[in-house]
PDB file of C-alpha atoms and ligand atoms in Angstrom:
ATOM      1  CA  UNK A   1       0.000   0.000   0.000  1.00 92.00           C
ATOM      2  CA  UNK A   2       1.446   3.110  -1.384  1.00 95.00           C
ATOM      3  CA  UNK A   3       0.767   5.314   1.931  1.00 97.00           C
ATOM      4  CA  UNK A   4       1.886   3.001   4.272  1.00 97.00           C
ATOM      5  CA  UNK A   5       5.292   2.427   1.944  1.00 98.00           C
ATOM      6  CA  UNK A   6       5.455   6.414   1.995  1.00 98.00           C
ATOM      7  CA  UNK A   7       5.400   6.384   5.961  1.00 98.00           C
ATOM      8  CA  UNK A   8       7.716   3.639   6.499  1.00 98.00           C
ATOM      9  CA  UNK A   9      10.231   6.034   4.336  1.00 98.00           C
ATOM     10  CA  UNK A  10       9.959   9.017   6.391  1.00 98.00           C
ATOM     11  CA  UNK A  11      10.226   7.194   9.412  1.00 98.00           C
ATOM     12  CA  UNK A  12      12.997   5.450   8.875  1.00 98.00           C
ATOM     13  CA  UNK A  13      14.688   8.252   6.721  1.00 98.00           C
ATOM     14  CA  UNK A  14      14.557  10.452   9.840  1.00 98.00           C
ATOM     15  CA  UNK A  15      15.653   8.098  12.226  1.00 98.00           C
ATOM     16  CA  UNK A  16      18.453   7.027  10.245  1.00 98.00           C
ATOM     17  CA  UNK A  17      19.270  10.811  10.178  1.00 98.00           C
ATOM     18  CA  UNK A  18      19.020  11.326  13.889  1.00 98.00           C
ATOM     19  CA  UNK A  19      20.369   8.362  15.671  1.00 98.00           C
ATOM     20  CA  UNK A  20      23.675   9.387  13.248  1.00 98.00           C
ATOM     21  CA  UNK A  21      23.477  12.497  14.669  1.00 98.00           C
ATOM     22  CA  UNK A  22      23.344  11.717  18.478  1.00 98.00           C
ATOM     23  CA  UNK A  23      26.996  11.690  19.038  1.00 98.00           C
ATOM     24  CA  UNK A  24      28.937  14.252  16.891  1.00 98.00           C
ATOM     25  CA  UNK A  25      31.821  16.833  16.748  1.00 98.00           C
ATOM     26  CA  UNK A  26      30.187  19.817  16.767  1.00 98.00           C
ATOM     27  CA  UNK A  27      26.715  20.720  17.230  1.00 99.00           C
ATOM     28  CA  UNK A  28      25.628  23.992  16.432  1.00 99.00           C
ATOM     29  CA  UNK A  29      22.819  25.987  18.248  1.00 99.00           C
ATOM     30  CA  UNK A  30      20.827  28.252  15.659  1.00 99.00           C
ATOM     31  CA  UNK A  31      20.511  27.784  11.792  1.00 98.00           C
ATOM     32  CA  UNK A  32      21.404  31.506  10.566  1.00 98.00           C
ATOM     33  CA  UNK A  33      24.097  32.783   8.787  1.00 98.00           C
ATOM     34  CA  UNK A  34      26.974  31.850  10.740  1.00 98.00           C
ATOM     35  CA  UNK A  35      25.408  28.665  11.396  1.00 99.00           C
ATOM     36  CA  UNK A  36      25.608  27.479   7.911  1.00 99.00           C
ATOM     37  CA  UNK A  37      28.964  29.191   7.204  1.00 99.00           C
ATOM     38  CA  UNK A  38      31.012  26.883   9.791  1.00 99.00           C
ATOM     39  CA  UNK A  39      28.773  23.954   9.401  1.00 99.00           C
ATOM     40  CA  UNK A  40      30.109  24.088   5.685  1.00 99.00           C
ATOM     41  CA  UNK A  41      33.589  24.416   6.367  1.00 98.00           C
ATOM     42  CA  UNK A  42      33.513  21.917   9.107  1.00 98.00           C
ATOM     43  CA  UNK A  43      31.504  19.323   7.095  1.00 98.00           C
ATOM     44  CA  UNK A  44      33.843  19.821   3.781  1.00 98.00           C
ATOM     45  CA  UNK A  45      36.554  19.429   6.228  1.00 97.00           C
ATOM     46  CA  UNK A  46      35.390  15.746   7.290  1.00 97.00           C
ATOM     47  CA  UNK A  47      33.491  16.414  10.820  1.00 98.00           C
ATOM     48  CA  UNK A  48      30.164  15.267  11.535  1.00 98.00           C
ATOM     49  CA  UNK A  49      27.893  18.623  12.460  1.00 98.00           C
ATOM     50  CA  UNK A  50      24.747  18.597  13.578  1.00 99.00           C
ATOM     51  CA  UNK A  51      22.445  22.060  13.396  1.00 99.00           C
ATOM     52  CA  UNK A  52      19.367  22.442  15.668  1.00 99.00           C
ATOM     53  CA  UNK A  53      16.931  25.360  14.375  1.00 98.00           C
ATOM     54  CA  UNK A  54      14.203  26.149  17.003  1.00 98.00           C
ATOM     55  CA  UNK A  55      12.137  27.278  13.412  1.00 98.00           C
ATOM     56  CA  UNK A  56      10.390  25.617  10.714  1.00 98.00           C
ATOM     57  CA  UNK A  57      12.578  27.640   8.230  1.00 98.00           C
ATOM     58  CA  UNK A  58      16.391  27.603   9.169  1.00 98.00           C
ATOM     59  CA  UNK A  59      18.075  30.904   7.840  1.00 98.00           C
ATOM     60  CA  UNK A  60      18.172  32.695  10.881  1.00 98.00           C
ATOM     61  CA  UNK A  61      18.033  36.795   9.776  1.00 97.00           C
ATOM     62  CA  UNK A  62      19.227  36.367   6.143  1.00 97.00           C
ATOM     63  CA  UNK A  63      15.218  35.948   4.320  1.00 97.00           C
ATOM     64  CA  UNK A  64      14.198  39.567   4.675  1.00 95.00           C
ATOM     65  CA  UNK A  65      17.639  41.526   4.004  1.00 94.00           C
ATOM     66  CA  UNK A  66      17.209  44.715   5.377  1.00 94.00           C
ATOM     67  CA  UNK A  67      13.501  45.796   6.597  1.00 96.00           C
ATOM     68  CA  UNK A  68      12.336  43.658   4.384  1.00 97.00           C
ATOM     69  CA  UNK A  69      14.127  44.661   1.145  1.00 97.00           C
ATOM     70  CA  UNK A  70      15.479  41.180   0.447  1.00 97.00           C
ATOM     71  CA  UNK A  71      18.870  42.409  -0.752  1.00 97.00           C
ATOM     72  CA  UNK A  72      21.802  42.245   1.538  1.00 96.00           C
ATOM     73  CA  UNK A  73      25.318  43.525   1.166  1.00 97.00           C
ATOM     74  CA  UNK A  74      29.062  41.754   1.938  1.00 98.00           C
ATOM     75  CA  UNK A  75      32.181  43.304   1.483  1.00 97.00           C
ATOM     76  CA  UNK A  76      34.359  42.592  -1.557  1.00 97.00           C
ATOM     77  CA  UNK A  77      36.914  40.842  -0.019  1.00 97.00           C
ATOM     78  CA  UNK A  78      34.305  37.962   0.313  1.00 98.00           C
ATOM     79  CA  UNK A  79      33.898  37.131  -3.104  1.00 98.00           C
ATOM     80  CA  UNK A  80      36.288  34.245  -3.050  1.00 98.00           C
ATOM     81  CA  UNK A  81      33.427  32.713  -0.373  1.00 98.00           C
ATOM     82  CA  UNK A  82      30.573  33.408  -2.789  1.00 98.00           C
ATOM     83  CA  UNK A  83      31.919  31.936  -5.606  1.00 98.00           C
ATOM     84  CA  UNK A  84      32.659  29.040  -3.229  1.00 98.00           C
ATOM     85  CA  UNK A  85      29.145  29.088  -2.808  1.00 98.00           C
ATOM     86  CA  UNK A  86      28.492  29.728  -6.374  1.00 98.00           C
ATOM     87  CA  UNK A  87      26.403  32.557  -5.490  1.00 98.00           C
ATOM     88  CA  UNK A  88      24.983  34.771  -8.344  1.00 98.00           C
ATOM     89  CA  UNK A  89      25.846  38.858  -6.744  1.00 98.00           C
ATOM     90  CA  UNK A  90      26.496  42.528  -8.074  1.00 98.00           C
ATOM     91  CA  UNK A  91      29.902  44.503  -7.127  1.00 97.00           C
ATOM     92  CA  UNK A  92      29.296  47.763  -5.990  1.00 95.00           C
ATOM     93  CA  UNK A  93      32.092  49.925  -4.664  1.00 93.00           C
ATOM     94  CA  UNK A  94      33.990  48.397  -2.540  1.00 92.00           C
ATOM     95  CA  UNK A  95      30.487  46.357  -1.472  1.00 97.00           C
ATOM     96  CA  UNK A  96      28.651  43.196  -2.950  1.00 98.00           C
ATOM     97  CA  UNK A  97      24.935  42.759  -3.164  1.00 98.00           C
ATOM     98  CA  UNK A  98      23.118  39.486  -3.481  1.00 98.00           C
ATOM     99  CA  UNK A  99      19.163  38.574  -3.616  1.00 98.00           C
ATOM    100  CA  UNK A 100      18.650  37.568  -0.047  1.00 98.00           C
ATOM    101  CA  UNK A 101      16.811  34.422  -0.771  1.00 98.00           C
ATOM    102  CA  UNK A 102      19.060  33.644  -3.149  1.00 98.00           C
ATOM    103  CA  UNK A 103      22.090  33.790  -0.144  1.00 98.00           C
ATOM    104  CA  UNK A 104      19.947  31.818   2.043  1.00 98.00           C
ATOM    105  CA  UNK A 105      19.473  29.688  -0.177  1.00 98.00           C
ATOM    106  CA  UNK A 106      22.907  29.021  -1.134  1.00 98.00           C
ATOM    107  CA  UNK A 107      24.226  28.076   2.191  1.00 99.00           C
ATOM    108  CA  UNK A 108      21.460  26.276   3.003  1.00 99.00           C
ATOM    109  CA  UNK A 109      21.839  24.209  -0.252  1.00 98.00           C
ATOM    110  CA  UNK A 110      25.682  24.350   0.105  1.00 99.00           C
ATOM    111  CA  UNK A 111      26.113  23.254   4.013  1.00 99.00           C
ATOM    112  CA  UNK A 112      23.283  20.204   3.270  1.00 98.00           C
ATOM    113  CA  UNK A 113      24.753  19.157  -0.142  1.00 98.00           C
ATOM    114  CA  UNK A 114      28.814  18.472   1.867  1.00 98.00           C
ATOM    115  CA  UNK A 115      26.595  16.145   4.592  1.00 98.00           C
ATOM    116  CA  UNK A 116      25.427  18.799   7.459  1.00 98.00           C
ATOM    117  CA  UNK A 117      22.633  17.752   9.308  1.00 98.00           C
ATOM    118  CA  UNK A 118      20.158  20.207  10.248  1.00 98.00           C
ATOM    119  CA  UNK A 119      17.139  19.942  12.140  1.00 98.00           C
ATOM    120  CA  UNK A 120      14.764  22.068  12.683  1.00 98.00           C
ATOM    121  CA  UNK A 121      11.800  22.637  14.431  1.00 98.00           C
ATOM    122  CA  UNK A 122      14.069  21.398  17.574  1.00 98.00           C
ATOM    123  CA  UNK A 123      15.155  23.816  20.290  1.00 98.00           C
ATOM    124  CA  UNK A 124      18.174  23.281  22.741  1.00 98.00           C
ATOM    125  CA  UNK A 125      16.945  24.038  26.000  1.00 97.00           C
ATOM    126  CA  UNK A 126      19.765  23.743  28.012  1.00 97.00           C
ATOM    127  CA  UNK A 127      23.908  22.353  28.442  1.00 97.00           C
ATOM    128  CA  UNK A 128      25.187  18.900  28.621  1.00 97.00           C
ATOM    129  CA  UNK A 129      28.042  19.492  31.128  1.00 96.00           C
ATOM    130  CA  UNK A 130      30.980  16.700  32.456  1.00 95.00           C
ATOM    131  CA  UNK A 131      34.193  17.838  34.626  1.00 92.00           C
ATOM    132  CA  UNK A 132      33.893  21.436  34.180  1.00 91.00           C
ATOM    133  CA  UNK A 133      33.501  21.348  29.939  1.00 96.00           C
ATOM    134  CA  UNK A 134      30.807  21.813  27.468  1.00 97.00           C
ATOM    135  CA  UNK A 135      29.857  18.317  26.241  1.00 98.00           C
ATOM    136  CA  UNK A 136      27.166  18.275  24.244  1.00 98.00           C
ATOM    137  CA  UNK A 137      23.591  19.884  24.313  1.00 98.00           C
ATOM    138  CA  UNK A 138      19.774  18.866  25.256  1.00 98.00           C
ATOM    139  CA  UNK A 139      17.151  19.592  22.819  1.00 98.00           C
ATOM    140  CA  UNK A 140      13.563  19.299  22.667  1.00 98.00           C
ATOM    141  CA  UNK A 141      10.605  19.768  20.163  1.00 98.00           C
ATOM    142  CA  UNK A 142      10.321  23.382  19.621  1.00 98.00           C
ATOM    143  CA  UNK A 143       6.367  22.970  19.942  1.00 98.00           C
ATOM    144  CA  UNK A 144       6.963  21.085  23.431  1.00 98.00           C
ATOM    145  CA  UNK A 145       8.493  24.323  24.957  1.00 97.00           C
ATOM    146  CA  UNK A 146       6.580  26.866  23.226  1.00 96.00           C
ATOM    147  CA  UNK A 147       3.492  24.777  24.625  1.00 97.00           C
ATOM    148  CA  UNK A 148       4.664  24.246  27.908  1.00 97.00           C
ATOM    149  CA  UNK A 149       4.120  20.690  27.486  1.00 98.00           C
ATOM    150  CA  UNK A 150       5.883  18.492  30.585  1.00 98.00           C
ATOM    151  CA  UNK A 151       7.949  16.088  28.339  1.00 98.00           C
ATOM    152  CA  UNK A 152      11.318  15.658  28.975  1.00 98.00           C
ATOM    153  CA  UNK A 153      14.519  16.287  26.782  1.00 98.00           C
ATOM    154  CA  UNK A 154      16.943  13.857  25.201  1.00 98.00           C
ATOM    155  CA  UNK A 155      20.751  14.729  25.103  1.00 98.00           C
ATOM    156  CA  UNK A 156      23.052  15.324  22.234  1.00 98.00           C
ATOM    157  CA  UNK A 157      26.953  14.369  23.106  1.00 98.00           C
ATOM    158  CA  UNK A 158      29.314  16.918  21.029  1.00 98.00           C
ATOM    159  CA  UNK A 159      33.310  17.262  21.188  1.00 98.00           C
ATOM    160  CA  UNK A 160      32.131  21.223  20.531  1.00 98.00           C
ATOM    161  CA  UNK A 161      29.450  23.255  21.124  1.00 98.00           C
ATOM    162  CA  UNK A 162      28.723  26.506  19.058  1.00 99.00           C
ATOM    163  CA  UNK A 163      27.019  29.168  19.793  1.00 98.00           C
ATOM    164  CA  UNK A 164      24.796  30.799  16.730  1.00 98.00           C
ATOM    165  CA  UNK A 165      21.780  31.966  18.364  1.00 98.00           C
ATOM    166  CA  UNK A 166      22.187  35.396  17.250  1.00 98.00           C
ATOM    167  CA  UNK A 167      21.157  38.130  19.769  1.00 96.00           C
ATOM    168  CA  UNK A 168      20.118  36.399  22.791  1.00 96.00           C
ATOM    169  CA  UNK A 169      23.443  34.244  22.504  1.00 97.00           C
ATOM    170  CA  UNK A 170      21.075  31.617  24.535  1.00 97.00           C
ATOM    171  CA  UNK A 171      23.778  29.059  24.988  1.00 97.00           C
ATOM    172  CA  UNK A 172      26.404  31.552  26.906  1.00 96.00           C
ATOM    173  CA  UNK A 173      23.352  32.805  28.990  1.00 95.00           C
ATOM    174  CA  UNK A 174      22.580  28.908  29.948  1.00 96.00           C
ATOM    175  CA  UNK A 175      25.716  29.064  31.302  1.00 94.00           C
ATOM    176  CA  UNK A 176      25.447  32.582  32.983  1.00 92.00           C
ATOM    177  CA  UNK A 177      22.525  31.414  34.625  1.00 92.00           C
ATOM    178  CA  UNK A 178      24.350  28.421  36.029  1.00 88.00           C
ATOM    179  CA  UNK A 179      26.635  30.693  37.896  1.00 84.00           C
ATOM    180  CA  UNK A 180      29.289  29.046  35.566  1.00 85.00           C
ATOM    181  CA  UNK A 181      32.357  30.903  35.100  1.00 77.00           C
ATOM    182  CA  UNK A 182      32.314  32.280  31.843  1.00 78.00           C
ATOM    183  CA  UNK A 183      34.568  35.377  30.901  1.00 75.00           C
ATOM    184  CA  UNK A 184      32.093  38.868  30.349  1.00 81.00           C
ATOM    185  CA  UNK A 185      33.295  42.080  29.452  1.00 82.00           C
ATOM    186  CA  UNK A 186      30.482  43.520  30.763  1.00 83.00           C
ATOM    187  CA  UNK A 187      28.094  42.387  33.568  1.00 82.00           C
ATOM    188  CA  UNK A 188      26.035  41.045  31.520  1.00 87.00           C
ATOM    189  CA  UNK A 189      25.182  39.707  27.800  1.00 91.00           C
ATOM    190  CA  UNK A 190      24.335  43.245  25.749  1.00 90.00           C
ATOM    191  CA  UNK A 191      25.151  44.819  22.263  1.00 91.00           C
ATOM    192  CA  UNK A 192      25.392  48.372  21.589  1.00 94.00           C
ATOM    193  CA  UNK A 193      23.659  50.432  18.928  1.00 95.00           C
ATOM    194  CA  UNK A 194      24.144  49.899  15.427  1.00 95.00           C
ATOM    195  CA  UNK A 195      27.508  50.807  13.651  1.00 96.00           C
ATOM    196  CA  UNK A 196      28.368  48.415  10.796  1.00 95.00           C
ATOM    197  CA  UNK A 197      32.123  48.996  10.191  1.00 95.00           C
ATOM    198  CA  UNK A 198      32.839  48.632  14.177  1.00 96.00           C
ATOM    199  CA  UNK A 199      30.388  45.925  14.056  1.00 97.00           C
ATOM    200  CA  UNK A 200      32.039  43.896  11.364  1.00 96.00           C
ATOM    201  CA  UNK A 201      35.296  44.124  12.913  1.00 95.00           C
ATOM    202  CA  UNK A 202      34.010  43.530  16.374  1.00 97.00           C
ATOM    203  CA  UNK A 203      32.256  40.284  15.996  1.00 98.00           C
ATOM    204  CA  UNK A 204      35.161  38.400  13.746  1.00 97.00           C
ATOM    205  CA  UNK A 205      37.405  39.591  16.980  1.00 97.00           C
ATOM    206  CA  UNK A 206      35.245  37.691  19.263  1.00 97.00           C
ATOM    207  CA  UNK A 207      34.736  34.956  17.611  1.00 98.00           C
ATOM    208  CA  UNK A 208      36.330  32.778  20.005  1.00 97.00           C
ATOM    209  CA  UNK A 209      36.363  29.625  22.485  1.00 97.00           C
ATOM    210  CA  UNK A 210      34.332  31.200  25.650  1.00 95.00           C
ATOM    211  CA  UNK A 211      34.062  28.267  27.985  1.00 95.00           C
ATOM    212  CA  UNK A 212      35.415  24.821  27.336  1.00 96.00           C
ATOM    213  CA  UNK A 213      34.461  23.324  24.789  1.00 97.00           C
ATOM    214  CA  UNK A 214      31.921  26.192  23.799  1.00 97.00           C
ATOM    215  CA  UNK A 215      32.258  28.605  20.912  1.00 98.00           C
ATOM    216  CA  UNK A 216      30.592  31.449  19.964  1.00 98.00           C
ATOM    217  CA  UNK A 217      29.989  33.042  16.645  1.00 98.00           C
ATOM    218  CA  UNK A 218      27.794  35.386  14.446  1.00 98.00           C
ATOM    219  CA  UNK A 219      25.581  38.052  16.426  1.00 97.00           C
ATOM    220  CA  UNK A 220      25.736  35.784  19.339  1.00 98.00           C
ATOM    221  CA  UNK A 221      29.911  36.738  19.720  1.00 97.00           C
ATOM    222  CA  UNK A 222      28.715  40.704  19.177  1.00 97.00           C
ATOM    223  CA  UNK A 223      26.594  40.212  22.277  1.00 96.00           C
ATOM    224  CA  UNK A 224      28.790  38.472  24.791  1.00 96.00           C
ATOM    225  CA  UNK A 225      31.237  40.735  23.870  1.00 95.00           C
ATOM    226  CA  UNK A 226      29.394  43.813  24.257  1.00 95.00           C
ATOM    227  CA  UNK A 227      29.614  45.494  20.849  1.00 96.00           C
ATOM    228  CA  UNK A 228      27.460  46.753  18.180  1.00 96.00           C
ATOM    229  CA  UNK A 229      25.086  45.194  15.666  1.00 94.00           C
ATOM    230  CA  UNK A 230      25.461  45.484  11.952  1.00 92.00           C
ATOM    231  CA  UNK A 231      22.286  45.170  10.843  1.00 89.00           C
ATOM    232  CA  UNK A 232      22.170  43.984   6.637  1.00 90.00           C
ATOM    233  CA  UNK A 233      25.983  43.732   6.253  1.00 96.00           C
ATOM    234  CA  UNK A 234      26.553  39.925   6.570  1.00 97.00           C
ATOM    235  CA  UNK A 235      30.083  39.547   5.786  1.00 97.00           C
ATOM    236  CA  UNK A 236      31.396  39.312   9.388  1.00 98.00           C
ATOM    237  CA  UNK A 237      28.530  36.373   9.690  1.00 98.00           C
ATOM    238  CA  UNK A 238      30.655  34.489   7.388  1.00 98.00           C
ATOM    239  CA  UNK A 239      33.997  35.822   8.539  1.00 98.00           C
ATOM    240  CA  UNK A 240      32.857  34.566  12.050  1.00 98.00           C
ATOM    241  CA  UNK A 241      31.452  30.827  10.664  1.00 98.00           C
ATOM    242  CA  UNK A 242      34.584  30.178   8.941  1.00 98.00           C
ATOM    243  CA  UNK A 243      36.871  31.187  12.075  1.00 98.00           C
ATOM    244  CA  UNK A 244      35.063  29.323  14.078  1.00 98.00           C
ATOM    245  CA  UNK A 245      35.320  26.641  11.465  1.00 98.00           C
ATOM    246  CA  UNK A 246      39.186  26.418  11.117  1.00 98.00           C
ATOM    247  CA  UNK A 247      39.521  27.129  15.379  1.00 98.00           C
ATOM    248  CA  UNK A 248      37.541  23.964  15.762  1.00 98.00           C
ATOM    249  CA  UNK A 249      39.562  21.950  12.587  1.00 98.00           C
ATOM    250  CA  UNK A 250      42.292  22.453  14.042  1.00 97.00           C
ATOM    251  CA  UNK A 251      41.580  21.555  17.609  1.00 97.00           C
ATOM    252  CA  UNK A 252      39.671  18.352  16.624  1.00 95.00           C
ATOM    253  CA  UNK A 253      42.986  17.765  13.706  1.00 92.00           C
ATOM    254  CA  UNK A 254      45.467  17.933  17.225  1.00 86.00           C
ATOM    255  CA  UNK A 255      42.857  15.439  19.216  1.00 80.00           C
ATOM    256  CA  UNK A 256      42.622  12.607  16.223  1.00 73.00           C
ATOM    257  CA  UNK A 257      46.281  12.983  15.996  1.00 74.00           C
ATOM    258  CA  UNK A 258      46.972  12.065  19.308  1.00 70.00           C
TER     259      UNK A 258
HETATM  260  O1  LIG B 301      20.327  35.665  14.296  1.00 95.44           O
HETATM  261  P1  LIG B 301      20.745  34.677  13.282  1.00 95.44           P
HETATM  262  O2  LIG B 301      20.506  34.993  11.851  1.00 95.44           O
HETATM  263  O3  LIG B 301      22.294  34.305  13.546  1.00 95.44           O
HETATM  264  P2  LIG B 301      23.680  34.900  13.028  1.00 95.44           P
HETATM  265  O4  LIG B 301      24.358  33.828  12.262  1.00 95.44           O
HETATM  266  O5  LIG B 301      23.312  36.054  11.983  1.00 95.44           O
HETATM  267  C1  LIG B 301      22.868  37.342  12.360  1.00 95.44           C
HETATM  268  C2  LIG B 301      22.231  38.000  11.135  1.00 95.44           C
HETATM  269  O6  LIG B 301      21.151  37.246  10.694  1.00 95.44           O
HETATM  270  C3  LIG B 301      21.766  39.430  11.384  1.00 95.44           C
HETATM  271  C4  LIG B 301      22.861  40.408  11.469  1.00 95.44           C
HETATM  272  C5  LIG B 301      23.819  40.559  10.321  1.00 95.44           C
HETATM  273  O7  LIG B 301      24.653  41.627  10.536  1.00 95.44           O
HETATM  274  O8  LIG B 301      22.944  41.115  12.421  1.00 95.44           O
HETATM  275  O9  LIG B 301      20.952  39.480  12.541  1.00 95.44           O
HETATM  276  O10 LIG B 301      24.357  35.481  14.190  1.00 95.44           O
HETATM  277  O11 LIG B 301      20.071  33.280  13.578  1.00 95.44           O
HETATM  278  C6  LIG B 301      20.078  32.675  14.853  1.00 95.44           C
HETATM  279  C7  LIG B 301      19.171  31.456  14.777  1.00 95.44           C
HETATM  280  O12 LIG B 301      19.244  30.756  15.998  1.00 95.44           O
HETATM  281  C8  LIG B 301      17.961  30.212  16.290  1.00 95.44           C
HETATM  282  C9  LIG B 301      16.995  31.311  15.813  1.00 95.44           C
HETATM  283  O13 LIG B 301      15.705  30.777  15.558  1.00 95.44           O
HETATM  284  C10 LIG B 301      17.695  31.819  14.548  1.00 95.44           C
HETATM  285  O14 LIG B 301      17.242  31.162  13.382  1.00 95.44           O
HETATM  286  N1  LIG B 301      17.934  29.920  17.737  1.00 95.44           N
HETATM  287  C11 LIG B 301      18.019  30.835  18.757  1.00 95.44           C
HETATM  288  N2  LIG B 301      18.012  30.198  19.946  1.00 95.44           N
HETATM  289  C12 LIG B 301      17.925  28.858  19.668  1.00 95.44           C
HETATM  290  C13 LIG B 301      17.868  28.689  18.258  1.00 95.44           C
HETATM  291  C14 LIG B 301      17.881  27.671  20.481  1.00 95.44           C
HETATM  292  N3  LIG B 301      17.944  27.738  21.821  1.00 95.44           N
HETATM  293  N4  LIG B 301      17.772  26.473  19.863  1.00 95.44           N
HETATM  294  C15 LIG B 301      17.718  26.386  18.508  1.00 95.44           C
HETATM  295  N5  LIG B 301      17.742  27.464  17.693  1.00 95.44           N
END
C-alpha cells in the first residue's frame, strides 16, 4: 500500500538521520548565517555537524535583508566565499549585493549538499556538562516548549558546542545562569547600537572559544562581547562561521592525531 510504503520512508529516513546524529563533533545551536557558514567548512573538512533550528525555516536573519528589502550587502573581499558558494551577486564599490533568498538559499543548499545535518523545528533548551567542559547539548521539540508541554529532553553528546543563536546568545546565557564561570566584558550579555564597520570588525574579533568546549559566533559573539550590531551587512557572519570553522579543525585535527 502506497501510503503506508510512503510512511515507512519518512520514518525510517529520519531516524536514520538522527540516531547518526546523536553523538557528533560539533553541534551547532541556531541555523542563521553563521550557522551554515562553519557547518560548511567543518563538514567539507570531514566532521560530523549537527544544526538544531528552534524554526520551521532555518536561515536565521538572512530571508528579509534589510527591513524587508530582500537584498543584503558583503564586502568585496568575500567574493572568493561566494563563488565558493556559487552565489549569483552585483559589485558595488567596494560592497557586494546578493538577492537575499538567493544567499539563504545558497548556504542552506551548500552546508546540506557536503553532509550537514540540520534539524529544525528542535530547540536546545539547556547544556550537557561533564568535569567542568561543554559536552554536548539537550534539545527538545520546539512545539513542546513553546506549549509548555511536561515532556522531557533527550541529550546530544558533542566534542564542541557553538554558539549561533544570534542576539540572545542563549547558549552563553545557559551558562550565565548556572553561575558558571564564563569570561564577560560587561556584567552582563548586551550589544550596543548599530555601527556596521565597528560591528564587522568587532564580531570576527570575538569569535572565540568562551568556555570549554563552547564557541561562539555570528551576532551571538557581538553580544557576549558587548559590541554593536550590523544590521544587513553579513560579511562578518561568514567571517565569524569560517573562524570558528578552522579554530575547531584544528583543535579536533590535534585530538585525532593524538
Ligand atoms: O540571528 P541569526 O541569523 O544568527 P547569526 O548567524 O546572523 C545574524 C544576522 O542574521 C543578522 C545580522 C547581520 O549583521 O545582524 O541578525 O548570528 O540566527 C540565529 C538562529 O538561531 C535560532 C533562531 O531561531 C535563529 O534562526 N535559535 C536561537 N536560539 C535557539 C535557536 C535555540 N535555543 N535552539 C535552537 N535554535
Amino acid at each position: 500500500m502506497w501510503d503506508l510504503e510512503i510512511s515507512k520512508i519518512i520514518v525510517n529516513g529520519f531516524f536514520e538521520k538522527f540516531n547518526d546524529a546523536l553523538d557528533v563533533d560539533v553541534a551547532i545551536v541556531g541555523g542563521g548565517p553563521s550557522a551554515l557558514t562553519a557547518s560548511y567548512f567543518l563538514t567539507k573538512n570531514g566532521f560530523k555537524v549537527v544544526i538544531f533550528e528552534e524554526k520551521n525555516d532555518p536561515g536565521g536573519g538572512t530571508w528579509g535583508g534589510g527591513m524587508l528589502f530582500n537584498e543584503l550587502v558583503v564586502e568585496e573581499e568575500l567574493e572568493w566565499m561566494l563563488k565558493e558558494f556559487g552565489m549569483n551577486y552585483k559589485r558595488l564599490n567596494g560592497f557586494i549585493s546578493i538577492d537575499s533568498v538567493h544567499f539563504a538559499s545558497s548556504l542552506l543548499y551548500n552546508t546540506t549538499k557536503v553532509g550537514t545535518k540540520i534539524f529544525n523545528n528542535v530547540i536546545v533548551e539547556d547544556i550537557l556538562m561533564e568535569e567542568n567542559r561543554l559536552c554536548g547539548v539537550v534539545i527538545n521539540w520546539a512545539p513542546v516548549i513553546k506549549q509548555r508541554l511536561h515532556v522531557d529532553p533527550i541529550t546530544v553528546k558533542a566534542k564542541y558546542v557553538v554558539d549561533g543563536t544570534g542576539h540572545p546568545a542563549s547558549v552563553v546565557q545557559m551558562i550565565i545562569d548556572r553561575n558558571l564561570e564564563v569570561e564577560l566584558p560587561l556584567d552582563k550579555i548586551r550589544e550596543f547600537p548599530m555601527n556596521a564597520k565597528e560591528g564587522e570588525n568587532f564580531v570576527l574579533k570575538n569569535t572565540k572559544e568562551v568556555f570549554p568546549g563552547l564557541f561562539v559566533m555570528g551576532m551571538a559573539a557581538v553580544s557576549v562581547g558587548g559590541g554593536p550590531r550590523m544590521g544587513p551587512i553579513f560579511g562578518g557572519m561568514l567571517k565569524s562561521g569560517e573562524k570558528v570553522a578552522n579554530a575547531i579543525v584544528e583543535k579536533l585535527s590535534v585530538e585525532v592525531s593524538k
